[in-house]
C-alpha positions as a printed NumPy array, in Angstrom:
array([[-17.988,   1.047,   2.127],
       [-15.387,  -1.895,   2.375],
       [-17.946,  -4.58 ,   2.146],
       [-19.712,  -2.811,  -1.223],
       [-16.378,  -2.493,  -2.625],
       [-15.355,  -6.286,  -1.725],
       [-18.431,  -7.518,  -3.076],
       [-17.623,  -5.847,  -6.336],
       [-14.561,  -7.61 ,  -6.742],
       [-11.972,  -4.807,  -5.724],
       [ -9.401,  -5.681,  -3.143],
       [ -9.523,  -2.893,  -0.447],
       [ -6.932,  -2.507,   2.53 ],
       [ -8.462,  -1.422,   5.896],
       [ -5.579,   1.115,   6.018],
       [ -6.463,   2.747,   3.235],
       [ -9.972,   2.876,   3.884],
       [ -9.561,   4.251,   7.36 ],
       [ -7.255,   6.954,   6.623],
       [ -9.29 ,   7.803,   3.689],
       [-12.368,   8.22 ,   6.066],
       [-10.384,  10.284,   8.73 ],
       [ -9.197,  12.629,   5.603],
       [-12.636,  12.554,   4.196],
       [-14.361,  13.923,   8.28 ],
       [-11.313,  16.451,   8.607],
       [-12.384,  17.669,   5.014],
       [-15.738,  18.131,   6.089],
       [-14.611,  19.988,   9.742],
       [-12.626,  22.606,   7.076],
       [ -9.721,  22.978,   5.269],
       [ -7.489,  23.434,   7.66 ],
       [ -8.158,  20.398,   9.535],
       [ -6.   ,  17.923,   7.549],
       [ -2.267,  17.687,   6.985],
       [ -2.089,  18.048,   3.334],
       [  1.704,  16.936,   3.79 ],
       [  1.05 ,  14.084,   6.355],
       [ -1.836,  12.796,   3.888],
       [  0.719,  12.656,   0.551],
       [  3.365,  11.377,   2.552],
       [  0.692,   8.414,   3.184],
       [ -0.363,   8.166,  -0.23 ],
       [  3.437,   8.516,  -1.329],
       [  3.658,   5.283,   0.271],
       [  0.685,   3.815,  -0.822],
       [  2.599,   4.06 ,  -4.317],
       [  5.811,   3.027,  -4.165],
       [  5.144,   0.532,  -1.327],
       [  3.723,  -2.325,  -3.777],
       [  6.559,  -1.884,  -6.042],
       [  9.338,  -1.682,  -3.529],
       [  8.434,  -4.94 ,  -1.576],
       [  8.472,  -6.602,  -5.405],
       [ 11.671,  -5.603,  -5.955],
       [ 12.731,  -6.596,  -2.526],
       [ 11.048, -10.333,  -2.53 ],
       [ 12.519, -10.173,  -6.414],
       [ 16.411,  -9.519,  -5.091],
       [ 15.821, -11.722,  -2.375],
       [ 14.542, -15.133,  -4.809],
       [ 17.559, -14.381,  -7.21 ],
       [ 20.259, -14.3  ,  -4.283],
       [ 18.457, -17.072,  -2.894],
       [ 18.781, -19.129,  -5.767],
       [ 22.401, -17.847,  -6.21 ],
       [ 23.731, -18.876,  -3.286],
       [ 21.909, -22.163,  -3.135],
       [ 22.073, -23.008,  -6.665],
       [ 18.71 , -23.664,  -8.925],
       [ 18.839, -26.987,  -8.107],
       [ 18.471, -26.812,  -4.632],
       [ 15.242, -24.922,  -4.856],
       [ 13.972, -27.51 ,  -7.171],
       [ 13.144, -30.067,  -4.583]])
């Protein structure tokens, strides 16, 4: 499935394939077999995760730049 969806173009991370597979064979064994709060606590951080480590790398450039001056950074 990762290699049809790479050749397409789509970026795909082996995380999220493989915990989409183990979700996907617990949904066939029955409901009961998957964690519905384990699996949105994964896909809760599937979400913010991307944004967050912007924000982080974002904080990080400007203090960067504060404390050595946009000059300095230049070079």
């Amino acid at each position: 499935m990762i290699l049809v969806a790479v050749s397409f173009g789509y970026f795909t991370s082996m995380n999220q394939a493989l915990v989409g597979a183990m979700a996907g064979a617990g949904r066939a064994r029955g409901r009961h077999a998957v964690k519905t709060r384990n699996l949105v606590g994964i896909v809760r951080g599937w979400i913010t995760g991307p944004p967050t480590s912007f924000v982080l790398a974002l904080l990080a450039a400007l203090a960067m730049r504060a404390l050595a001056g946009a000059d300095a950074l230049a070079r």
